[in-house]
Amino acid sequence: MNVLDKGINALFMDPEPDNARQFFAKKSRAMTDKRMNEKDAVERFIPDGCYLAIGGFGANRIATAVIHEILRARRKNLGFFGHTSTHDFQLLCAGQCIDRVDIAYIIGLEARGLSPNARRVMESGEVQVCEWTNYALAARLKAAAEGVSFAIVRCMLGTDTFKMSAARVIECPFTGKKYAAVPAVWPDVAIIHVHHADIYGNCQIRGISIADLELARAAKHVIITAERLIDNTAIRMRPTQTVIPFYLVDAVIEVPFGSYPGNMPYLYYSDEDHLAQWLTVEKDPQEFKKFLDHYIYGVSSFEQYLERCGGLAKLKQLQKLETLVDS
Amino acid sequence: MNVLDKGINALFMDPEPDNARQFFAKKSRAMTDKRMNEKDAVERFIPDGCYLAIGGFGANRIATAVIHEILRARRKNLGFFGHTSTHDFQLLCAGQCIDRVDIAYIIGLEARGLSPNARRVMESGEVQVCEWTNYALAARLKAAAEGVSFAIVRCMLGTDTFKMSAARVIECPFTGKKYAAVPAVWPDVAIIHVHHADIYGNCQIRGISIADLELARAAKHVIITAERLIDNTAIRMRPTQTVIPFYLVDAVIEVPFGSYPGNMPYLYYSDEDHLAQWLTVEKDPQEFKKFLDHYIYGVSSFEQYLERCGGLAKLKQLQKLETLVDS
Amino acid sequence: MTREYNKVEMMICASSRYLEDGKTVAVGTGAPCATAMLAQKTASPNLVILFEAGGLAPALPQMPISVGDSRTFFRGIMAAGMVEMMTTCCRGLVDYAFLGGAQIDKYGNINSTVIGNYKKPKVRFPGSGGANDFASFCWRTLIMTVHSKSRFVEKVDFVTTAGFLTGPGAREEAGLPLGTGPYKIITDLAVLGFDEKTKTMLIESVHPGVEVATVKQETGFELIVPDFIRKTPPPTDTELRILRGEVDPLRLIIGRS
Amino acid sequence: MTREYNKVEMMICASSRYLEDGKTVAVGTGAPCATAMLAQKTASPNLVILFEAGGLAPALPQMPISVGDSRTFFRGIMAAGMVEMMTTCCRGLVDYAFLGGAQIDKYGNINSTVIGNYKKPKVRFPGSGGANDFASFCWRTLIMTVHSKSRFVEKVDFVTTAGFLTGPGAREEAGLPLGTGPYKIITDLAVLGFDEKTKTMLIESVHPGVEVATVKQETGFELIVPDFIRKTPPPTDTELRILRGEVDPLRLIIGRS
């Protein structure tokens, strides 16, 4: 294969599909009860040094409970898949959990501004980086989900984003057209928050799916947090709505309000006050440490975190702010 | 690009994405009322010689009404995208409408047996052929839907199916792994039967989608037949269920029982008697001609065809045979 | 008691025992589908069945006539599409492909495209459909076919679907996923496997009442005949009762014998 | 009557006029989204807005805070995913990309990655997100940014997103889709376009009260100054009323001026 140009950064993960197949050959297809708590899920599926991806879109439909548990378990040297990662990335930076990151969008919280601490971490040089775009990263997951070692995209070409990536320029064997070939990525583990799941891991998502369907298929292990567990019969009555089938899933955790302080479509809007507080408190390392102790390290469960954030009164208020509700 | 091996058959369609983009640049994105009848749709979007693809899976969720109209309009020299085409292919052979076909599965009607007439046509040498597999054809649509000129697959390799295709073997720029590169195909027109559509062409499908989502995105023109038209408000209340957005669609036709004699999930099962009759009558050219005159050429509408097939009584019976119904 | 059963019933029952509980299988139309249903209703209730058109793990109420009809996702886990199903296979998540075929050679290559010359065929068949895909992607391919010299040939007229191609290393060299290939051929006479070294067909077991000589005679190429050849256990009462009563009460498949 | 308006209001109103009715636009967070909302509520009710996370053509009830929040598909036509949105752009179905940026050069290349050396950056920004994708795929890229010498630079520190790269033919040579590229840059001082031949930036119109000399002075590279430079029409009463009353009543965007 003629490679016309290549990005100079190092690839964090093996793009060899036959190695991934070897893993999936052994993964159980049994439809067993996969319920467990966040602690056990992190203990079993997120060891130090593994490569992690988080579903949703920054502060929308994110699996906050498991991320908090990663911090409490003091995980270190994680690799991270950073496609529009906002509050999730901010959390992992707060916990000093990561040492390498594939970047499309980090540090920022979109219209809310930039995270001072995440920025500090990324400017420190402590974290190894590789640049991509949101679509390039989605395409890398898609390639893995399709069981092949690369995908071709028409973005990145001609830019420094390409130069600082690990992509390669190839030509179409039919048209001679140039493409950026992006390598498949099979994350070691993905955490995805969904609306409904049964105890086996069959999942339904309402609204946009972002890159989560590709992610669930690419990841070697999948941890699901769900707003609500539903019966398998309910899944089987609406098979068109199943977007993640059970055999991809390793752990199922019921976490109502699990995307808090992020938005969960049809259920509750993001807590902008809490997210703004993060951006303020991060400016002062002393204050920030206290803040993290109070909200994350000093609590033993996600429920307790929700209590400290304002409990039911706050959650009811966020439900009211969600304009997207059922007809 | 090093091409290690290539299939010897000719490509029927141009895989150049920038040519397809030129077409799509000019395609209207206006949300206008696209209702018309089968006659007008065939007149406007299916000229002699164009390359046609049909949604569904052979005798499941097919757009029979438009196919009949193609026969009545005496369309000739059509190219055809033959991925598990059963009754639809049989119809086009009956009408002598096609002169070239990309093949994955033709002639057969699955467990029902083979079509004597379609077989005669394909053994006659009148039709130019190119071999593929079902996934290879789906991947060709997917590449087009993604706006690129090829996709890579791990099927076809090493076989005569590859030799008699227009695929090419290339190597992965990261792993050296071999792949069959399959060229994108942008059909001139696709006909897809769905459960619900609004007048603008926003569509919902219940149950399996086969390769129709890729097809709707790949085709330059899309004709939708729908069991039922629904209001745009209903689409907007359930945007998660929209699988084909309006800007892909050129024509919307409401055709209740539109997949008859095929199966329509949740609504009616296939008419096995009628399909068996086809296989019998095809053996005798004389009888076959009479049969076609009676059921297709001699009727002026799909309703009239349904009447001749047994009308409401027959349709009620097929509704009863459908085990998959709403809870 | 002597049980009465026909050849198709024998093939289906023998095949179904290879579909272990908790495994995944991609099936084609007809007998393979009936076999998977039988397996589910006997030893393998948690066998996950995939259909190429998008149906996943249905509670099959009746035999589908098409691998894309509504029965293939009746109370299923998921109703998806072809790309979903095929990529699931390509990712290495599907243990078995279960296919039929018109012609087969000693390397397990299957022809379902043409008999005779490709350009001027004596008989044109449907083509690959999803067979080539399944046999390329799934870990082990099971093939059910009637045993005769015209089907078991030295060289198939057209390799629609890859077996071991030209022998050891050929699949890998072609680029097919590592560690895949044909596993068992279940005919109305015998169960055939493959020799680890030569990748050519051998007799594993002969069905009740069948002589090894007959199997050799009905095969158009040299079969490996090991010293020890098992007898295929006949269909059990339970298997036959379920096959006839629940899987194929209309005898659409088993009536073809 | 003299209308009062601030710089952000001027930029948004001027930009919104480029978003024609019946066209498609892919928008980023913040001001671009507010602009598309304003266009919809004024001259372009049938403007189709796409969000990279999957939202399509919503009846935006309020400004989204995130391009992935639930407002982006409130009463939308479709709630899909990122691949769907990006491939729709790549297929050539999306007319406009509408972006912001930290630095821009005369060829319209955008930097949103780092200021300073890449390995030891003075400032690290979020990176491309979907900006590089949109600007690669969509037919015309609109960019809204504040006008200053530190932003309009001879050479951006990092080309995050492709403009015309190094000049005529460079996009095509790199493999980007033919016929695409930056279209207009809307700043708080002027609207800038590109010279057909050199693919470098020129002044198209200056905003009310702005001197051409000021635009040149605030630009860190040589701008093409045509003989005839139009005046950008100021925001109309209707535009301002809708922008302030319906699009951004909380002044999240327009309050930043």
Short mmCIF file of C-alpha atoms in Angstrom, two decimals, chain A residues 110-271:
data_model
loop_
_atom_site.label_atom_id
_atom_site.label_comp_id
_atom_site.label_asym_id
_atom_site.label_seq_id
_atom_site.Cartn_x
_atom_site.Cartn_y
_atom_site.Cartn_z
CA GLU A 110 -18.73 24.51 24.64
CA ALA A 111 -20.61 27.78 25.24
CA ARG A 112 -19.74 27.60 28.95
CA GLY A 113 -16.04 28.35 28.47
CA LEU A 114 -12.79 26.48 29.10
CA SER A 115 -11.81 24.41 32.13
CA PRO A 116 -8.82 26.09 33.82
CA ASN A 117 -7.64 22.85 35.39
CA ALA A 118 -8.00 20.69 32.26
CA ARG A 119 -6.10 23.39 30.40
CA ARG A 120 -3.37 23.38 33.02
CA VAL A 121 -3.07 19.63 32.71
CA MET A 122 -2.91 19.75 28.91
CA GLU A 123 -0.38 22.59 28.86
CA SER A 124 1.84 20.81 31.40
CA GLY A 125 3.09 18.25 28.89
CA GLU A 126 2.27 15.40 31.29
CA VAL A 127 -0.26 13.94 28.92
CA GLN A 128 0.72 12.38 25.60
CA VAL A 129 -1.54 13.60 22.79
CA CYS A 130 -2.66 12.74 19.29
CA GLU A 131 -4.92 15.07 17.26
CA TRP A 132 -8.06 14.08 15.36
CA THR A 133 -11.45 15.54 14.51
CA ASN A 134 -14.84 14.49 15.86
CA TYR A 135 -15.73 12.68 12.65
CA ALA A 136 -12.30 11.07 12.36
CA LEU A 137 -12.71 9.64 15.86
CA ALA A 138 -16.25 8.46 15.10
CA ALA A 139 -14.88 6.85 11.92
CA ARG A 140 -12.18 5.10 13.95
CA LEU A 141 -14.87 3.57 16.14
CA LYS A 142 -16.93 2.73 13.08
CA ALA A 143 -14.00 0.86 11.51
CA ALA A 144 -13.57 -1.17 14.69
CA ALA A 145 -17.32 -1.81 14.86
CA GLU A 146 -17.13 -3.12 11.30
CA GLY A 147 -14.25 -5.42 12.18
CA VAL A 148 -11.71 -3.78 9.86
CA SER A 149 -8.46 -1.94 10.57
CA PHE A 150 -9.16 1.44 9.02
CA ALA A 151 -11.73 3.83 7.60
CA ILE A 152 -11.29 6.49 4.96
CA VAL A 153 -12.38 10.09 5.50
CA ARG A 154 -12.16 13.33 3.52
CA CYS A 155 -11.51 15.52 6.55
CA MET A 156 -8.18 16.35 8.23
CA LEU A 157 -6.46 16.51 4.84
CA GLY A 158 -3.99 19.35 4.34
CA THR A 159 -4.00 20.51 7.97
CA ASP A 160 -1.77 20.40 11.03
CA THR A 161 -4.53 18.37 12.64
CA PHE A 162 -3.52 15.67 10.18
CA LYS A 163 0.20 16.22 10.82
CA MET A 164 -0.25 15.79 14.56
CA SER A 165 -2.44 12.73 14.16
CA ALA A 166 -1.53 9.12 13.40
CA ALA A 167 -3.59 9.09 10.18
CA ARG A 168 -2.15 8.27 6.76
CA VAL A 169 -2.98 9.53 3.27
CA ILE A 170 -3.84 6.86 0.73
CA GLU A 171 -5.38 6.81 -2.77
CA CYS A 172 -8.62 5.23 -3.87
CA PRO A 173 -7.92 2.13 -6.00
CA PHE A 174 -10.78 3.11 -8.32
CA THR A 175 -10.60 6.88 -8.67
CA GLY A 176 -7.14 7.87 -7.45
CA LYS A 177 -8.84 10.21 -4.99
CA LYS A 178 -6.87 10.96 -1.81
CA TYR A 179 -8.24 10.02 1.60
CA ALA A 180 -7.10 10.20 5.16
CA ALA A 181 -7.03 6.60 6.37
CA VAL A 182 -7.79 6.53 10.09
CA PRO A 183 -6.98 3.43 12.14
CA ALA A 184 -9.65 1.41 13.91
CA VAL A 185 -9.75 1.83 17.67
CA TRP A 186 -11.07 -0.88 19.97
CA PRO A 187 -11.17 0.85 23.38
CA ASP A 188 -10.55 -1.45 26.32
CA VAL A 189 -13.70 -0.21 27.96
CA ALA A 190 -16.61 2.11 27.22
CA ILE A 191 -19.04 3.65 29.69
CA ILE A 192 -22.39 4.60 28.21
CA HIS A 193 -25.45 6.09 29.88
CA VAL A 194 -28.82 5.16 28.35
CA HIS A 195 -32.49 5.62 29.03
CA HIS A 196 -33.52 1.99 29.38
CA ALA A 197 -31.71 -1.30 29.72
CA ASP A 198 -32.72 -4.78 30.79
CA ILE A 199 -30.60 -6.80 33.21
CA TYR A 200 -28.82 -8.48 30.30
CA GLY A 201 -27.68 -5.19 28.76
CA ASN A 202 -30.15 -4.70 25.93
CA CYS A 203 -30.41 -0.91 25.65
CA GLN A 204 -32.68 1.78 24.29
CA ILE A 205 -31.63 5.41 23.79
CA ARG A 206 -34.06 8.25 23.13
CA GLY A 207 -32.94 11.12 20.93
CA ILE A 208 -29.53 11.55 19.40
CA SER A 209 -27.13 8.64 19.71
CA ILE A 210 -23.96 10.66 18.95
CA ALA A 211 -21.21 8.05 18.42
CA ASP A 212 -22.45 5.62 21.08
CA LEU A 213 -23.69 2.88 18.78
CA GLU A 214 -20.30 2.65 17.12
CA LEU A 215 -18.59 2.90 20.52
CA ALA A 216 -20.61 0.05 22.06
CA ARG A 217 -19.63 -2.15 19.12
CA ALA A 218 -15.97 -1.14 19.13
CA ALA A 219 -15.22 -1.40 22.85
CA LYS A 220 -13.95 -4.67 24.29
CA HIS A 221 -15.88 -4.13 27.50
CA VAL A 222 -19.03 -2.05 27.87
CA ILE A 223 -20.40 -0.69 31.14
CA ILE A 224 -23.97 0.55 30.89
CA THR A 225 -25.62 2.91 33.33
CA ALA A 226 -29.34 3.29 32.77
CA GLU A 227 -31.91 5.73 34.03
CA ARG A 228 -34.26 2.81 34.43
CA LEU A 229 -34.10 -0.96 34.20
CA ILE A 230 -36.90 -2.47 32.14
CA ASP A 231 -38.06 -6.01 31.69
CA ASN A 232 -36.67 -8.11 28.85
CA THR A 233 -40.25 -8.52 27.62
CA ALA A 234 -40.42 -4.77 27.02
CA ILE A 235 -37.26 -5.01 24.92
CA ARG A 236 -38.72 -7.87 22.92
CA MET A 237 -41.94 -5.96 22.24
CA ARG A 238 -39.97 -3.13 20.58
CA PRO A 239 -36.92 -4.71 18.95
CA THR A 240 -36.64 -1.81 16.48
CA GLN A 241 -35.66 0.40 19.41
CA THR A 242 -32.83 -1.78 20.71
CA VAL A 243 -29.61 -0.02 19.83
CA ILE A 244 -27.12 -1.94 21.96
CA PRO A 245 -27.67 -5.73 22.18
CA PHE A 246 -26.79 -7.65 25.34
CA TYR A 247 -23.78 -9.53 24.00
CA LEU A 248 -21.78 -6.31 23.79
CA VAL A 249 -22.38 -5.48 27.44
CA ASP A 250 -20.46 -6.52 30.56
CA ALA A 251 -22.11 -4.55 33.35
CA VAL A 252 -25.50 -2.95 33.90
CA ILE A 253 -26.04 -0.35 36.61
CA GLU A 254 -29.32 1.42 37.28
CA VAL A 255 -28.55 5.07 38.00
CA PRO A 256 -31.50 7.46 37.99
CA PHE A 257 -30.35 11.00 37.13
CA GLY A 258 -27.13 9.32 36.03
CA SER A 259 -26.16 12.03 33.54
CA TYR A 260 -26.30 14.78 36.18
CA PRO A 261 -24.89 17.47 36.08
CA GLY A 262 -25.33 16.85 32.36
CA ASN A 263 -28.48 16.91 30.29
CA MET A 264 -30.60 13.78 29.77
CA PRO A 265 -33.01 14.24 26.84
CA TYR A 266 -36.68 13.88 27.77
CA LEU A 267 -35.83 13.79 31.49
CA TYR A 268 -33.77 16.67 32.85
CA TYR A 269 -31.63 19.56 31.66
CA SER A 270 -28.03 20.22 32.67
CA ASP A 271 -27.27 21.94 35.98
#
